PDB file of C-alpha atoms in Angstrom:
ATOM      1  CA  UNK A 128       0.000   0.000   0.000  1.00 48.00           C
ATOM      2  CA  UNK A 129       2.890   2.428   0.895  1.00 49.00           C
ATOM      3  CA  UNK A 130       4.729   1.536  -2.325  1.00 50.00           C
ATOM      4  CA  UNK A 131       1.663   2.300  -4.373  1.00 52.00           C
ATOM      5  CA  UNK A 132       1.238   5.651  -2.635  1.00 49.00           C
ATOM      6  CA  UNK A 133       4.855   6.608  -3.350  1.00 52.00           C
ATOM      7  CA  UNK A 134       4.514   5.812  -7.041  1.00 56.00           C
ATOM      8  CA  UNK A 135       1.298   7.775  -7.217  1.00 53.00           C
ATOM      9  CA  UNK A 136       2.972  10.743  -5.552  1.00 54.00           C
ATOM     10  CA  UNK A 137       5.871  10.588  -8.023  1.00 51.00           C
ATOM     11  CA  UNK A 138       3.563  10.367 -11.004  1.00 54.00           C
ATOM     12  CA  UNK A 139       1.448  13.200  -9.680  1.00 52.00           C
ATOM     13  CA  UNK A 140       4.506  15.416  -9.237  1.00 50.00           C
ATOM     14  CA  UNK A 141       5.813  14.502 -12.715  1.00 50.00           C
ATOM     15  CA  UNK A 142       2.543  15.290 -14.520  1.00 51.00           C
ATOM     16  CA  UNK A 143       1.705  18.449 -12.599  1.00 53.00           C
ATOM     17  CA  UNK A 144       5.136  20.062 -13.487  1.00 54.00           C
ATOM     18  CA  UNK A 145       5.393  21.540  -9.970  1.00 68.00           C
ATOM     19  CA  UNK A 146       8.802  22.638  -8.628  1.00 80.00           C
ATOM     20  CA  UNK A 147       9.703  20.897  -5.402  1.00 88.00           C
ATOM     21  CA  UNK A 148      10.542  23.275  -2.575  1.00 91.00           C
ATOM     22  CA  UNK A 149      13.677  22.333  -0.626  1.00 91.00           C
ATOM     23  CA  UNK A 150      14.857  23.598   2.704  1.00 92.00           C
ATOM     24  CA  UNK A 151      18.260  24.582   4.087  1.00 93.00           C
ATOM     25  CA  UNK A 152      20.971  22.097   3.185  1.00 91.00           C
ATOM     26  CA  UNK A 153      18.983  20.450   0.395  1.00 93.00           C
ATOM     27  CA  UNK A 154      19.715  20.597  -3.353  1.00 91.00           C
ATOM     28  CA  UNK A 155      18.366  23.226  -5.659  1.00 92.00           C
ATOM     29  CA  UNK A 156      18.560  24.065  -9.363  1.00 88.00           C
ATOM     30  CA  UNK A 157      20.614  22.029 -11.814  1.00 85.00           C
ATOM     31  CA  UNK A 158      19.917  20.711 -15.282  1.00 84.00           C
ATOM     32  CA  UNK A 159      16.666  18.974 -14.367  1.00 82.00           C
ATOM     33  CA  UNK A 160      13.046  19.142 -15.436  1.00 82.00           C
ATOM     34  CA  UNK A 161      11.230  21.241 -12.814  1.00 83.00           C
ATOM     35  CA  UNK A 162      14.423  21.629 -10.779  1.00 87.00           C
ATOM     36  CA  UNK A 163      13.835  22.067  -7.052  1.00 90.00           C
ATOM     37  CA  UNK A 164      13.789  25.543  -5.617  1.00 92.00           C
ATOM     38  CA  UNK A 165      14.680  26.841  -2.166  1.00 94.00           C
ATOM     39  CA  UNK A 166      12.096  27.770   0.421  1.00 93.00           C
ATOM     40  CA  UNK A 167      11.393  31.446   1.071  1.00 93.00           C
ATOM     41  CA  UNK A 168      14.265  33.075   2.961  1.00 92.00           C
ATOM     42  CA  UNK A 169      16.894  30.779   1.425  1.00 93.00           C
ATOM     43  CA  UNK A 170      19.120  31.162  -1.625  1.00 93.00           C
ATOM     44  CA  UNK A 171      20.517  28.559  -3.966  1.00 92.00           C
ATOM     45  CA  UNK A 172      24.303  28.628  -3.665  1.00 91.00           C
ATOM     46  CA  UNK A 173      26.247  26.899  -6.414  1.00 85.00           C
ATOM     47  CA  UNK A 174      29.190  24.823  -5.258  1.00 82.00           C
ATOM     48  CA  UNK A 175      30.659  24.042  -8.678  1.00 78.00           C
ATOM     49  CA  UNK A 176      31.607  25.919 -11.823  1.00 72.00           C
ATOM     50  CA  UNK A 177      29.650  23.390 -13.890  1.00 76.00           C
ATOM     51  CA  UNK A 178      26.310  25.031 -14.633  1.00 72.00           C
ATOM     52  CA  UNK A 179      24.425  21.719 -14.945  1.00 82.00           C
ATOM     53  CA  UNK A 180      25.116  20.598 -11.367  1.00 86.00           C
ATOM     54  CA  UNK A 181      22.668  21.575  -8.589  1.00 90.00           C
ATOM     55  CA  UNK A 182      23.404  23.941  -5.735  1.00 91.00           C
ATOM     56  CA  UNK A 183      22.633  23.954  -1.990  1.00 92.00           C
ATOM     57  CA  UNK A 184      19.908  25.925  -0.263  1.00 94.00           C
ATOM     58  CA  UNK A 185      21.483  28.229   2.320  1.00 93.00           C
ATOM     59  CA  UNK A 186      20.632  31.298   4.293  1.00 91.00           C
ATOM     60  CA  UNK A 187      21.842  34.479   2.609  1.00 88.00           C
ATOM     61  CA  UNK A 188      24.957  36.003   4.164  1.00 82.00           C
ATOM     62  CA  UNK A 189      25.827  39.692   4.294  1.00 64.00           C
ATOM     63  CA  UNK A 190      28.558  40.430   1.782  1.00 60.00           C
ATOM     64  CA  UNK A 191      30.739  43.470   1.957  1.00 61.00           C
ATOM     65  CA  UNK A 192      32.155  44.779  -1.311  1.00 61.00           C
ATOM     66  CA  UNK A 193      35.870  45.084  -0.905  1.00 62.00           C
ATOM     67  CA  UNK A 194      37.720  47.085  -3.532  1.00 67.00           C
ATOM     68  CA  UNK A 195      40.978  45.399  -4.402  1.00 63.00           C
ATOM     69  CA  UNK A 196      43.524  48.013  -5.452  1.00 66.00           C
ATOM     70  CA  UNK A 197      45.296  47.323  -8.716  1.00 65.00           C
ATOM     71  CA  UNK A 198      48.939  46.453  -8.170  1.00 65.00           C
ATOM     72  CA  UNK A 199      51.366  49.142  -9.265  1.00 72.00           C
ATOM     73  CA  UNK A 200      54.058  47.940 -11.618  1.00 74.00           C
ATOM     74  CA  UNK A 201      57.572  49.290 -11.278  1.00 85.00           C
ATOM     75  CA  UNK A 202      59.101  50.363 -14.567  1.00 87.00           C
ATOM     76  CA  UNK A 203      61.955  48.034 -15.437  1.00 90.00           C
ATOM     77  CA  UNK A 204      65.299  49.634 -16.225  1.00 93.00           C
ATOM     78  CA  UNK A 205      67.524  47.493 -18.450  1.00 93.00           C
ATOM     79  CA  UNK A 206      71.209  47.704 -19.211  1.00 94.00           C
ATOM     80  CA  UNK A 207      73.061  47.311 -22.498  1.00 93.00           C
ATOM     81  CA  UNK A 208      71.546  44.544 -24.612  1.00 93.00           C
ATOM     82  CA  UNK A 209      68.257  44.538 -22.696  1.00 93.00           C
ATOM     83  CA  UNK A 210      64.847  45.196 -24.224  1.00 90.00           C
ATOM     84  CA  UNK A 211      63.162  48.598 -24.175  1.00 92.00           C
ATOM     85  CA  UNK A 212      59.873  50.072 -25.347  1.00 88.00           C
ATOM     86  CA  UNK A 213      57.427  48.060 -27.409  1.00 85.00           C
ATOM     87  CA  UNK A 214      53.734  47.263 -27.138  1.00 83.00           C
ATOM     88  CA  UNK A 215      53.690  45.707 -23.662  1.00 78.00           C
ATOM     89  CA  UNK A 216      51.708  46.136 -20.456  1.00 74.00           C
ATOM     90  CA  UNK A 217      52.569  49.640 -19.203  1.00 77.00           C
ATOM     91  CA  UNK A 218      54.972  50.821 -18.174  1.00 84.00           C
ATOM     92  CA  UNK A 219      57.329  49.627 -20.921  1.00 87.00           C
ATOM     93  CA  UNK A 220      60.963  48.966 -19.894  1.00 91.00           C
ATOM     94  CA  UNK A 221      63.472  51.746 -20.390  1.00 93.00           C
ATOM     95  CA  UNK A 222      67.247  51.886 -20.773  1.00 95.00           C
ATOM     96  CA  UNK A 223      69.762  52.784 -18.093  1.00 94.00           C
ATOM     97  CA  UNK A 224      71.238  56.300 -18.144  1.00 94.00           C
ATOM     98  CA  UNK A 225      73.796  56.681 -20.921  1.00 92.00           C
ATOM     99  CA  UNK A 226      72.060  54.162 -23.199  1.00 94.00           C
ATOM    100  CA  UNK A 227      69.555  54.690 -25.995  1.00 93.00           C
ATOM    101  CA  UNK A 228      66.736  52.469 -27.245  1.00 93.00           C
ATOM    102  CA  UNK A 229      67.523  51.316 -30.788  1.00 91.00           C
ATOM    103  CA  UNK A 230      64.663  49.844 -32.822  1.00 87.00           C
ATOM    104  CA  UNK A 231      66.170  47.391 -35.314  1.00 82.00           C
ATOM    105  CA  UNK A 232      62.860  46.533 -37.003  1.00 78.00           C
ATOM    106  CA  UNK A 233      61.183  49.847 -37.763  1.00 75.00           C
ATOM    107  CA  UNK A 234      58.514  48.213 -39.938  1.00 74.00           C
ATOM    108  CA  UNK A 235      56.674  46.747 -36.922  1.00 76.00           C
ATOM    109  CA  UNK A 236      55.933  49.419 -34.348  1.00 70.00           C
ATOM    110  CA  UNK A 237      54.910  46.937 -31.619  1.00 81.00           C
ATOM    111  CA  UNK A 238      58.300  45.224 -31.359  1.00 85.00           C
ATOM    112  CA  UNK A 239      60.645  46.337 -28.562  1.00 89.00           C
ATOM    113  CA  UNK A 240      64.065  47.809 -29.128  1.00 91.00           C
ATOM    114  CA  UNK A 241      67.485  47.036 -27.665  1.00 92.00           C
ATOM    115  CA  UNK A 242      69.425  49.206 -25.223  1.00 95.00           C
ATOM    116  CA  UNK A 243      72.737  50.204 -26.786  1.00 94.00           C
ATOM    117  CA  UNK A 244      75.426  52.809 -26.326  1.00 92.00           C
ATOM    118  CA  UNK A 245      74.892  55.856 -28.535  1.00 91.00           C
ATOM    119  CA  UNK A 246      76.993  55.861 -31.687  1.00 85.00           C
ATOM    120  CA  UNK A 247      79.763  58.413 -31.768  1.00 80.00           C
ATOM    121  CA  UNK A 248      79.231  61.033 -34.425  1.00 76.00           C
ATOM    122  CA  UNK A 249      82.017  63.154 -35.846  1.00 73.00           C
ATOM    123  CA  UNK A 250      81.153  66.638 -37.028  1.00 75.00           C
ATOM    124  CA  UNK A 251      83.196  67.722 -40.033  1.00 74.00           C
ATOM    125  CA  UNK A 252      83.227  71.379 -40.949  1.00 73.00           C
ATOM    126  CA  UNK A 253      84.096  72.076 -44.560  1.00 70.00           C
ATOM    127  CA  UNK A 254      85.582  75.490 -45.151  1.00 70.00           C
ATOM    128  CA  UNK A 255      84.862  76.797 -48.617  1.00 66.00           C
ATOM    129  CA  UNK A 256      88.047  77.867 -50.398  1.00 67.00           C
ATOM    130  CA  UNK A 257      88.398  81.600 -50.781  1.00 70.00           C
ATOM    131  CA  UNK A 258      88.453  82.821 -54.377  1.00 75.00           C
ATOM    132  CA  UNK A 259      90.995  85.370 -55.506  1.00 85.00           C
ATOM    133  CA  UNK A 260      89.400  88.145 -57.553  1.00 86.00           C
ATOM    134  CA  UNK A 261      90.392  88.436 -61.202  1.00 88.00           C
ATOM    135  CA  UNK A 262      92.658  91.463 -61.767  1.00 91.00           C
ATOM    136  CA  UNK A 263      92.469  92.976 -65.262  1.00 91.00           C
ATOM    137  CA  UNK A 264      94.282  95.761 -67.065  1.00 91.00           C
ATOM    138  CA  UNK A 265      93.035  98.464 -69.424  1.00 91.00           C
ATOM    139  CA  UNK A 266      90.133  97.145 -71.494  1.00 89.00           C
ATOM    140  CA  UNK A 267      89.592  94.189 -69.181  1.00 90.00           C
ATOM    141  CA  UNK A 268      86.287  93.474 -67.551  1.00 88.00           C
ATOM    142  CA  UNK A 269      85.373  94.479 -64.028  1.00 90.00           C
ATOM    143  CA  UNK A 270      82.391  94.452 -61.598  1.00 87.00           C
ATOM    144  CA  UNK A 271      79.245  92.721 -62.979  1.00 81.00           C
ATOM    145  CA  UNK A 272      76.680  90.372 -61.510  1.00 79.00           C
ATOM    146  CA  UNK A 273      78.802  87.249 -61.022  1.00 77.00           C
ATOM    147  CA  UNK A 274      79.681  84.831 -58.244  1.00 75.00           C
ATOM    148  CA  UNK A 275      81.774  86.842 -55.761  1.00 76.00           C
ATOM    149  CA  UNK A 276      84.359  88.111 -55.960  1.00 82.00           C
ATOM    150  CA  UNK A 277      83.753  90.175 -59.103  1.00 85.00           C
ATOM    151  CA  UNK A 278      86.746  90.999 -61.337  1.00 89.00           C
ATOM    152  CA  UNK A 279      88.715  94.103 -60.418  1.00 91.00           C
ATOM    153  CA  UNK A 280      91.002  96.524 -62.166  1.00 93.00           C
ATOM    154  CA  UNK A 281      94.743  96.791 -61.699  1.00 92.00           C
ATOM    155  CA  UNK A 282      96.042  99.468 -59.289  1.00 93.00           C
ATOM    156  CA  UNK A 283      95.777 102.941 -60.815  1.00 91.00           C
ATOM    157  CA  UNK A 284      92.871 102.004 -63.102  1.00 93.00           C
ATOM    158  CA  UNK A 285      89.187 102.680 -62.677  1.00 92.00           C
ATOM    159  CA  UNK A 286      86.162 100.544 -63.551  1.00 90.00           C
ATOM    160  CA  UNK A 287      83.481 101.998 -65.807  1.00 87.00           C
ATOM    161  CA  UNK A 288      80.715  99.949 -64.185  1.00 85.00           C
ATOM    162  CA  UNK A 289      77.361 100.121 -66.044  1.00 82.00           C
ATOM    163  CA  UNK A 290      74.067 100.621 -64.153  1.00 75.00           C
ATOM    164  CA  UNK A 291      72.860  97.126 -65.026  1.00 72.00           C
ATOM    165  CA  UNK A 292      74.324  93.732 -64.115  1.00 75.00           C
ATOM    166  CA  UNK A 293      76.782  93.565 -67.052  1.00 80.00           C
ATOM    167  CA  UNK A 294      80.559  93.753 -66.792  1.00 85.00           C
ATOM    168  CA  UNK A 295      82.324  97.077 -66.774  1.00 88.00           C
ATOM    169  CA  UNK A 296      85.621  98.005 -68.474  1.00 91.00           C
ATOM    170  CA  UNK A 297      88.871  99.009 -66.812  1.00 92.00           C
ATOM    171  CA  UNK A 298      90.349 102.307 -68.035  1.00 92.00           C
ATOM    172  CA  UNK A 299      93.191 104.651 -67.139  1.00 91.00           C
ATOM    173  CA  UNK A 300      91.837 107.937 -65.799  1.00 89.00           C
ATOM    174  CA  UNK A 301      95.136 109.725 -66.606  1.00 87.00           C
ATOM    175  CA  UNK A 302      94.771 109.016 -70.301  1.00 82.00           C
ATOM    176  CA  UNK A 303      91.294 110.526 -70.434  1.00 63.00           C
ATOM    177  CA  UNK A 304      91.789 113.834 -68.668  1.00 58.00           C
ATOM    178  CA  UNK A 305      93.309 116.944 -70.244  1.00 51.00           C
ATOM    179  CA  UNK A 306      94.054 120.265 -68.710  1.00 46.00           C
ATOM    180  CA  UNK A 307      93.794 123.536 -70.626  1.00 41.00           C
ATOM    181  CA  UNK A 308      95.639 126.452 -69.105  1.00 45.00           C
ATOM    182  CA  UNK A 309      94.865 130.076 -70.040  1.00 43.00           C
ATOM    183  CA  UNK A 310      96.091 133.375 -68.751  1.00 50.00           C
ATOM    184  CA  UNK A 311      93.174 133.936 -66.356  1.00 54.00           C
ATOM    185  CA  UNK A 312      91.119 130.764 -66.257  1.00 50.00           C
ATOM    186  CA  UNK A 313      91.852 127.072 -66.006  1.00 51.00           C
ATOM    187  CA  UNK A 314      89.263 124.631 -67.333  1.00 54.00           C
ATOM    188  CA  UNK A 315      89.197 120.846 -67.165  1.00 57.00           C
ATOM    189  CA  UNK A 316      87.711 119.000 -70.069  1.00 56.00           C
ATOM    190  CA  UNK A 317      85.244 116.230 -69.375  1.00 53.00           C
ATOM    191  CA  UNK A 318      86.971 112.844 -69.409  1.00 61.00           C
ATOM    192  CA  UNK A 319      86.293 110.737 -72.447  1.00 69.00           C
ATOM    193  CA  UNK A 320      86.240 106.996 -72.107  1.00 73.00           C
ATOM    194  CA  UNK A 321      88.062 105.331 -74.989  1.00 80.00           C
ATOM    195  CA  UNK A 322      86.577 102.320 -76.648  1.00 83.00           C
ATOM    196  CA  UNK A 323      88.439  99.298 -75.239  1.00 87.00           C
ATOM    197  CA  UNK A 324      89.914  96.735 -77.618  1.00 89.00           C
ATOM    198  CA  UNK A 325      90.012  93.027 -76.825  1.00 88.00           C
ATOM    199  CA  UNK A 326      92.296  90.387 -78.262  1.00 90.00           C
ATOM    200  CA  UNK A 327      91.659  86.737 -78.966  1.00 89.00           C
ATOM    201  CA  UNK A 328      89.425  85.309 -76.222  1.00 87.00           C
ATOM    202  CA  UNK A 329      88.624  88.716 -74.735  1.00 89.00           C
ATOM    203  CA  UNK A 330      85.140  90.145 -74.071  1.00 88.00           C
ATOM    204  CA  UNK A 331      83.322  92.179 -76.653  1.00 87.00           C
ATOM    205  CA  UNK A 332      79.934  93.856 -77.018  1.00 81.00           C
ATOM    206  CA  UNK A 333      77.250  93.531 -74.377  1.00 78.00           C
ATOM    207  CA  UNK A 334      75.042  95.984 -72.534  1.00 76.00           C
ATOM    208  CA  UNK A 335      77.898  98.197 -71.289  1.00 76.00           C
ATOM    209  CA  UNK A 336      79.337 101.551 -72.187  1.00 76.00           C
ATOM    210  CA  UNK A 337      81.609 101.691 -73.925  1.00 80.00           C
ATOM    211  CA  UNK A 338      81.395  98.134 -75.198  1.00 83.00           C
ATOM    212  CA  UNK A 339      84.713  96.523 -76.072  1.00 86.00           C
ATOM    213  CA  UNK A 340      85.494  95.751 -79.699  1.00 88.00           C
ATOM    214  CA  UNK A 341      87.701  93.061 -81.145  1.00 92.00           C
ATOM    215  CA  UNK A 342      91.075  93.775 -82.691  1.00 90.00           C
ATOM    216  CA  UNK A 343      91.304  93.763 -86.491  1.00 91.00           C
ATOM    217  CA  UNK A 344      91.073  90.268 -87.926  1.00 89.00           C
ATOM    218  CA  UNK A 345      88.844  88.992 -85.097  1.00 91.00           C
ATOM    219  CA  UNK A 346      85.071  88.793 -84.777  1.00 89.00           C
ATOM    220  CA  UNK A 347      82.801  89.005 -81.739  1.00 87.00           C
ATOM    221  CA  UNK A 348      80.941  85.761 -81.324  1.00 85.00           C
ATOM    222  CA  UNK A 349      77.930  85.444 -78.995  1.00 79.00           C
ATOM    223  CA  UNK A 350      76.961  82.106 -77.487  1.00 74.00           C
ATOM    224  CA  UNK A 351      73.454  80.776 -78.193  1.00 71.00           C
ATOM    225  CA  UNK A 352      70.845  81.733 -77.414  1.00 64.00           C
ATOM    226  CA  UNK A 353      71.972  85.313 -77.888  1.00 58.00           C
ATOM    227  CA  UNK A 354      71.348  87.460 -74.808  1.00 64.00           C
ATOM    228  CA  UNK A 355      71.567  91.128 -75.686  1.00 59.00           C
ATOM    229  CA  UNK A 356      72.860  92.146 -72.274  1.00 72.00           C
ATOM    230  CA  UNK A 357      75.686  89.594 -72.173  1.00 77.00           C
ATOM    231  CA  UNK A 358      79.044  90.184 -73.889  1.00 83.00           C
ATOM    232  CA  UNK A 359      80.527  87.917 -76.518  1.00 85.00           C
ATOM    233  CA  UNK A 360      84.056  86.594 -77.081  1.00 88.00           C
ATOM    234  CA  UNK A 361      86.633  87.674 -79.655  1.00 91.00           C
ATOM    235  CA  UNK A 362      87.477  84.703 -81.895  1.00 90.00           C
ATOM    236  CA  UNK A 363      89.227  83.982 -85.176  1.00 89.00           C
ATOM    237  CA  UNK A 364      86.638  83.932 -87.980  1.00 87.00           C
ATOM    238  CA  UNK A 365      88.503  80.979 -89.488  1.00 85.00           C
ATOM    239  CA  UNK A 366      88.096  78.923 -86.322  1.00 82.00           C
ATOM    240  CA  UNK A 367      86.024  75.730 -86.601  1.00 75.00           C
ATOM    241  CA  UNK A 368      82.332  76.366 -86.563  1.00 64.00           C
ATOM    242  CA  UNK A 369      80.749  75.065 -83.295  1.00 65.00           C
ATOM    243  CA  UNK A 370      77.684  72.850 -83.240  1.00 57.00           C
ATOM    244  CA  UNK A 371      75.438  75.873 -82.619  1.00 51.00           C
ATOM    245  CA  UNK A 372      74.803  78.732 -85.013  1.00 48.00           C
ATOM    246  CA  UNK A 373      76.912  81.644 -83.766  1.00 49.00           C
ATOM    247  CA  UNK A 374      76.212  85.255 -84.438  1.00 50.00           C
ATOM    248  CA  UNK A 375      79.317  86.986 -85.764  1.00 51.00           C
ATOM    249  CA  UNK A 376      79.417  90.771 -85.902  1.00 50.00           C
TER     250      UNK A 376
END
């Protein structure tokens, strides 16, 4: 009779889908159909990390939230040959004083470097050689817009420097001044600048006053393309014709 009553109770509980209420110390939850639940005032405390296993009904305990401070990491200081920098948990290691962090693989920014001694660098100062100015005589060129220093005239000569950037011409001021004496008055004639004459290879023409001319038998040849302000060069008209078309005057 008792056995029949137990089976009937089991079947009744199975078909009614009612959750069994357990008390303190009894099982609760778990991967079961109509898993048992704890009585009012109790909580189901899991004793395993496996979610399918049941827990135990216990009285709730007062829990105090305790804030655990994060540990502070000390920055590692490495010597020569040690690692430095890189994409690591902060703070990244650094090099000892007197060393530098050298990144051998610059294509990957996350890789650390290596602590090494700084390479010795030698500073070399190059002193540009000083150029000696070109000294010319009468009829030679002077001043002009050129790389310093510009050509100069010999001592005792003056440079007839034009207002533009072209070369001037050296002349002798004594040969261009005359003095006329009279009984009562003394007048000084205005100096006249003679037309300079250049030999083979000398300058000729150009935007200067007075422009130099070539000696007889020579011609003034201008390099291409002809620039009106620039002087030419006195050459032999019988000289081989260059690859360009010169302008002979």
